[in-house]
C-alpha positions as a Markdown table, in Angstrom:
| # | Residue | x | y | z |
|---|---|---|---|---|
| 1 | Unk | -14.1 | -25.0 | 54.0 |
| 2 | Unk | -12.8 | -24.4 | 50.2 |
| 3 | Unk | -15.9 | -23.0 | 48.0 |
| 4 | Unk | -16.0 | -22.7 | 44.5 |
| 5 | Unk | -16.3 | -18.7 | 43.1 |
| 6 | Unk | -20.2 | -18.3 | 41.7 |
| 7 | Unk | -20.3 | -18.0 | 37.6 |
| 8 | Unk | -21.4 | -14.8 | 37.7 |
| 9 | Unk | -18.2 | -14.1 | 40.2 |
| 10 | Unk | -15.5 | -15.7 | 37.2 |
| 11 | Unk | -17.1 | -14.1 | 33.8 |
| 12 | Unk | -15.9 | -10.9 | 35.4 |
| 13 | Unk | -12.4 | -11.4 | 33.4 |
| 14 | Unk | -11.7 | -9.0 | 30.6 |
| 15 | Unk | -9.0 | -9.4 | 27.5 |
| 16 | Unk | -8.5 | -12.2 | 25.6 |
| 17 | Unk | -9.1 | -15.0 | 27.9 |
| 18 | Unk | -12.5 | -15.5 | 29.6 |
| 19 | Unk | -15.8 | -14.4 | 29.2 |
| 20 | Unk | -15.2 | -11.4 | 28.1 |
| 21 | Unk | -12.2 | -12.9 | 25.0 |
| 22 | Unk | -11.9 | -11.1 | 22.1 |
| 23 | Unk | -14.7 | -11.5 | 19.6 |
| 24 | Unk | -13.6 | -11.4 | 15.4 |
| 25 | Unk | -16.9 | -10.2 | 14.8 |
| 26 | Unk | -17.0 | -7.3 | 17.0 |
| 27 | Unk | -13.7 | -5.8 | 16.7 |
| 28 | Unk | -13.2 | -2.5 | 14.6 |
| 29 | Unk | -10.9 | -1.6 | 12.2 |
| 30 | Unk | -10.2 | 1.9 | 11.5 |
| 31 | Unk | -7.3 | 3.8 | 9.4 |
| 32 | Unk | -7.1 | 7.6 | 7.8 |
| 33 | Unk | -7.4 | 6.0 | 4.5 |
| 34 | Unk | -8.7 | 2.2 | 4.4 |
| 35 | Unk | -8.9 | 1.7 | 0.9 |
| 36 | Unk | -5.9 | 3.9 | -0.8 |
| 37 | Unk | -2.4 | 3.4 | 0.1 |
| 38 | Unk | 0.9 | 4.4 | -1.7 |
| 39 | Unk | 3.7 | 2.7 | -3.2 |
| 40 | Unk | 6.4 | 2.5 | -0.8 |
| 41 | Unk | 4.6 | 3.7 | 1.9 |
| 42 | Unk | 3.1 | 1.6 | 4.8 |
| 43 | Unk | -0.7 | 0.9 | 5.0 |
| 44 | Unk | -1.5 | 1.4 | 8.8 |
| 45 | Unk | -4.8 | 0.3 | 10.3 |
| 46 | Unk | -5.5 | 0.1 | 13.9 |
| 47 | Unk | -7.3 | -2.9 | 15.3 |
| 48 | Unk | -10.1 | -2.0 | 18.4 |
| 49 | Unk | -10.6 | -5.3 | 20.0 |
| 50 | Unk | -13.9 | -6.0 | 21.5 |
| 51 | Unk | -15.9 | -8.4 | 23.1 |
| 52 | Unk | -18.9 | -10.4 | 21.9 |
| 53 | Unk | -21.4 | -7.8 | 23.9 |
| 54 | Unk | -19.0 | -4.7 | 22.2 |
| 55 | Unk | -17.1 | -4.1 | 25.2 |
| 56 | Unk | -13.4 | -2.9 | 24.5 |
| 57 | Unk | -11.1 | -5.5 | 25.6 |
| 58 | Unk | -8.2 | -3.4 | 27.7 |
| 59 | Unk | -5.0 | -5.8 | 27.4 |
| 60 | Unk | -3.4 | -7.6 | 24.5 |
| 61 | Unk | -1.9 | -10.5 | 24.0 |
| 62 | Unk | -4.5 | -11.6 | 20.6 |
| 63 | Unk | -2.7 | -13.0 | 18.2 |
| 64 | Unk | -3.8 | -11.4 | 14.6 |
| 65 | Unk | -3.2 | -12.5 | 10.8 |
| 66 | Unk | -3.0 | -9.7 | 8.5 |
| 67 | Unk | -3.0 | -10.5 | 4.6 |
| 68 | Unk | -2.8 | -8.8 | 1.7 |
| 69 | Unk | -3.2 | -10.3 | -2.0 |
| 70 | Unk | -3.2 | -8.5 | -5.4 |
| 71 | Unk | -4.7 | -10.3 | -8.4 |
| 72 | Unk | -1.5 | -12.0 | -9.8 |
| 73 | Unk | -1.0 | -13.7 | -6.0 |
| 74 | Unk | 1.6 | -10.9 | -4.8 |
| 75 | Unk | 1.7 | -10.8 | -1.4 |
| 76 | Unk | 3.1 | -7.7 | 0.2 |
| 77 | Unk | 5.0 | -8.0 | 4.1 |
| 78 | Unk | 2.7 | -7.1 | 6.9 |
| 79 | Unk | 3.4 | -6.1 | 10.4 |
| 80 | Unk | 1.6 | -6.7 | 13.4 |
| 81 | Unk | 2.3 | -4.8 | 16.7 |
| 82 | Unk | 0.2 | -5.6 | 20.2 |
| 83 | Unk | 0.2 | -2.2 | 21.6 |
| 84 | Unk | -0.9 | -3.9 | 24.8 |
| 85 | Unk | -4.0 | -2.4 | 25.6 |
| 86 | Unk | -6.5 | -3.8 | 23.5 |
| 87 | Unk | -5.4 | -2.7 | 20.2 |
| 88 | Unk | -2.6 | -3.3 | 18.2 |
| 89 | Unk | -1.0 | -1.4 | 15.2 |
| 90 | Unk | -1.3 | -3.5 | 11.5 |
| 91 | Unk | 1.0 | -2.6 | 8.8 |
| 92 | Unk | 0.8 | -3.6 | 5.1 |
| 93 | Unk | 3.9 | -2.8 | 3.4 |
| 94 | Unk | 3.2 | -2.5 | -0.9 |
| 95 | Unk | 5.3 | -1.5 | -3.1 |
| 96 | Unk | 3.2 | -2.8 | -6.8 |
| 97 | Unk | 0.5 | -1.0 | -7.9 |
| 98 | Unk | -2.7 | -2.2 | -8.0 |
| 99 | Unk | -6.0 | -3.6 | -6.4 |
| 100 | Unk | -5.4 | -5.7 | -3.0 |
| 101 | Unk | -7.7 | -8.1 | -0.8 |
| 102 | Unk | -6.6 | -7.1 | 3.1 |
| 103 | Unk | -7.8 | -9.0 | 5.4 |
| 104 | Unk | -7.5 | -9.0 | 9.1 |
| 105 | Unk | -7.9 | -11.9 | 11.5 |
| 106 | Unk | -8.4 | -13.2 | 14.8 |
| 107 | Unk | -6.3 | -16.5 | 15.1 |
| 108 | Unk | -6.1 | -19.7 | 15.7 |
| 109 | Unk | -9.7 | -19.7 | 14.4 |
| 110 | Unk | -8.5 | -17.5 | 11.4 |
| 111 | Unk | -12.3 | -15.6 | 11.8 |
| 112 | Unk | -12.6 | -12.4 | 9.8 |
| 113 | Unk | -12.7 | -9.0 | 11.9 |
| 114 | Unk | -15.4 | -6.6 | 11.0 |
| 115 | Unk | -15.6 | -5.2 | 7.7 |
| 116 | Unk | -13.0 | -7.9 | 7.0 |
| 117 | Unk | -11.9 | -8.6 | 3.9 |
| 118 | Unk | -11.7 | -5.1 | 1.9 |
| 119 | Unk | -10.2 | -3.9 | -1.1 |
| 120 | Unk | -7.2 | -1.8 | -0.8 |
| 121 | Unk | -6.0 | 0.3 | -4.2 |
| 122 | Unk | -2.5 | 1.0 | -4.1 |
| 123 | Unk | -1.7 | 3.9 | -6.0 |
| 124 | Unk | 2.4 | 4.7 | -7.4 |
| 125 | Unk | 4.7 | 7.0 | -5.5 |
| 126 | Unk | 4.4 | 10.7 | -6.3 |
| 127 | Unk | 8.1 | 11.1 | -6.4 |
| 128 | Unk | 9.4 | 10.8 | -10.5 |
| 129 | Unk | 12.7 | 7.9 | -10.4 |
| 130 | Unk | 14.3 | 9.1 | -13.7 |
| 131 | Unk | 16.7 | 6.2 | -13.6 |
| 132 | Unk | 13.4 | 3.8 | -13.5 |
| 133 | Unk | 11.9 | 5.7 | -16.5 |
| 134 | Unk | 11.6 | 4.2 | -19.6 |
| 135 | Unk | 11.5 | 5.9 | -23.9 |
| 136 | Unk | 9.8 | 4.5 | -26.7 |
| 137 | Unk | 10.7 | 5.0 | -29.9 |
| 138 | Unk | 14.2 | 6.2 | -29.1 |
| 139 | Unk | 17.4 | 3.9 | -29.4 |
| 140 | Unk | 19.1 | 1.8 | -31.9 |
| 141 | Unk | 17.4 | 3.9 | -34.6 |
| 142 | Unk | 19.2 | 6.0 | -37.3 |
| 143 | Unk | 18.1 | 9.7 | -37.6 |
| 144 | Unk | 18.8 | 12.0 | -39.7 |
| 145 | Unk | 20.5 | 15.3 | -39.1 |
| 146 | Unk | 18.1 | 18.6 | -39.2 |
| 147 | Unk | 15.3 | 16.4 | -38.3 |
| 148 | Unk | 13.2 | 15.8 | -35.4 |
| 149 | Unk | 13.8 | 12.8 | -33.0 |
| 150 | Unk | 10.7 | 11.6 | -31.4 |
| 151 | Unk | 10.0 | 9.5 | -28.5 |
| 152 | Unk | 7.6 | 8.7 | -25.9 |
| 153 | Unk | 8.6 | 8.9 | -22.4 |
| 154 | Unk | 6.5 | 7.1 | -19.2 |
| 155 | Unk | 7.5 | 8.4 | -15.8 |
| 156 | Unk | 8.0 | 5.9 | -13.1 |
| 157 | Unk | 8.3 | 5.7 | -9.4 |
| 158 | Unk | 11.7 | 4.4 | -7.8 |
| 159 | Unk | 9.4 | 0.7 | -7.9 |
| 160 | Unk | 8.7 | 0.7 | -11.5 |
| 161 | Unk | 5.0 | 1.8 | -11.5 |
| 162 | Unk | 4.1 | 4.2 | -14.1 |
| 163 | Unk | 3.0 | 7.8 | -12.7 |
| 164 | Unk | 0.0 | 8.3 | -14.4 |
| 165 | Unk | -0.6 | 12.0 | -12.9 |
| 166 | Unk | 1.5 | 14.5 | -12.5 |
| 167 | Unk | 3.3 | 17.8 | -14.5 |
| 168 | Unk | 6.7 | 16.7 | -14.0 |
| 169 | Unk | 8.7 | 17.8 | -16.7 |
| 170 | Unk | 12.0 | 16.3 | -18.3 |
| 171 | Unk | 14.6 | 17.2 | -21.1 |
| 172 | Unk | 16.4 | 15.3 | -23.3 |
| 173 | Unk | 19.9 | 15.4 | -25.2 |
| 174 | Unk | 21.6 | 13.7 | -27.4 |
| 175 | Unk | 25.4 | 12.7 | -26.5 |
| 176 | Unk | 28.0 | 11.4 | -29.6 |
| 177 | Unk | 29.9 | 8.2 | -29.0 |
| 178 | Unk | 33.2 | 11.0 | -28.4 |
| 179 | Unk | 30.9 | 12.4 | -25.7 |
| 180 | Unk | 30.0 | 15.5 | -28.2 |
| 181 | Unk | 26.3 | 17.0 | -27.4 |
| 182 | Unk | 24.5 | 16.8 | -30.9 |
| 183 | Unk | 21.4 | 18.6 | -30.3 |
| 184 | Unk | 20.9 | 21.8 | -32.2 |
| 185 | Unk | 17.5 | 22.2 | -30.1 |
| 186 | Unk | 15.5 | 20.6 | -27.6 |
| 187 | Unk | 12.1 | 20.3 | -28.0 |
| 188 | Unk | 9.6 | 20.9 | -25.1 |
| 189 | Unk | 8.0 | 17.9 | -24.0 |
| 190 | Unk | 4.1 | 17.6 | -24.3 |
| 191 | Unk | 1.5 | 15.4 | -22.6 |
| 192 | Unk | 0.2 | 12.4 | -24.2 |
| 193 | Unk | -2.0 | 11.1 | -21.3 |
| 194 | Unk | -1.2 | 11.0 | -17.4 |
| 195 | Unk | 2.8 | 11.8 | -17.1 |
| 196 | Unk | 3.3 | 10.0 | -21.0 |
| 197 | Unk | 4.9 | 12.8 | -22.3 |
| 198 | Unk | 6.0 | 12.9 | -26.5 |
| 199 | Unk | 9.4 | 15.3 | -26.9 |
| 200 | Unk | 12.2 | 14.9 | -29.3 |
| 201 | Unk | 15.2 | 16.6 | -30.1 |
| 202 | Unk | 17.1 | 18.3 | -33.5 |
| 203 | Unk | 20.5 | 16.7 | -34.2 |
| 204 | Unk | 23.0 | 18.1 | -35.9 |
């Protein structure tokens, strides 16, 4: 004769199916540095999911949003990776600088994990992109010979974002329209504020 399995026999299931399904609320979110990323570089977080009584789920098969949104409605790519054993990899891929909301959830109920939304500061690339660099007060002006030519210079990363720490230095020339070199002397650059840096140049 065909008898039914008792409740307490079919809550036994574990993942996220069952009894036991993933719970928004209960699953973790760590990474090595939630709330600063760089420019450029990937954002990774690690999702631990869990069950409603804190019990790590140990399969995948969750399907998680991740979103990230700055102030001005940029929305970075993300990544999502089911590792298959009851976490899964999250990537948020910014290249702007600035203050994000990331948040991660559980779908198709869209319900926020723990500690979910958070802010995330992106911060610019360490690495100096001269040809994304950009001069004030330099170009289309007329000079005079035996006089100082002074400009501001802002270092950039290779997205645009203005390095505001740093000691890089840089050097400047000035080239004649018959590919002469003009400069009698070269002066050494000076820090205005972050990597601003005021130099200028001698013509002859």
């Amino acid at each position: 004769m065909f008898s039914y399995p008792r409740p307490e026999m079919a809550s036994l299931t574990t993942g996220s199916r069952g009894a036991n399904s993933t719970c928004a609320s209960q699953s973790l979110i760590f990474s090595s540095s939630i709330w600063l990323a760089s420019a450029g570089v990937a954002q990774h977080f690690v999702v631990r999911a869990r069950d409603w009584a804190r019990r790590d789920t140990r399969i995948g098969g969750d399907l998680l949003e991740v979103r990230a949104i700055d102030a001005f409605t940029r929305l970075p790519n993300t990544t999502v990776v089911d590792n298959f054993d009851g976490t899964y990899s999250c990537y948020v891929h910014a290249t702007i600088t600035g203050v994000y909301t990331v948040s991660i959830r559980l779908q198709p109920l869209l319900k926020d994990l723990h500690k979910s939304p958070f802010a995330m500061r992106v911060l610019p690339s360490n690495i100096v992109e001269p040809s994304e660099c950009t001069t004030l007060g330099i170009g289309g002006n007329v000079e005079t010979a035996g006089l100082t030519a002074s400009f501001q210079l802002d270092a950039r990363d290779r997205f645009g974002n203005e390095i505001v720490e740093g000691d890089d230095l840089f050097f400047a020339d000035a080239i004649s329209d018959t590919g002469q070199n003009v400069t009698s002397f070269i002066q050494v650059p000076s820090f205005i504020g972050g990597q601003r840096q005021q130099s200028g140049f001698v013509l002859i």
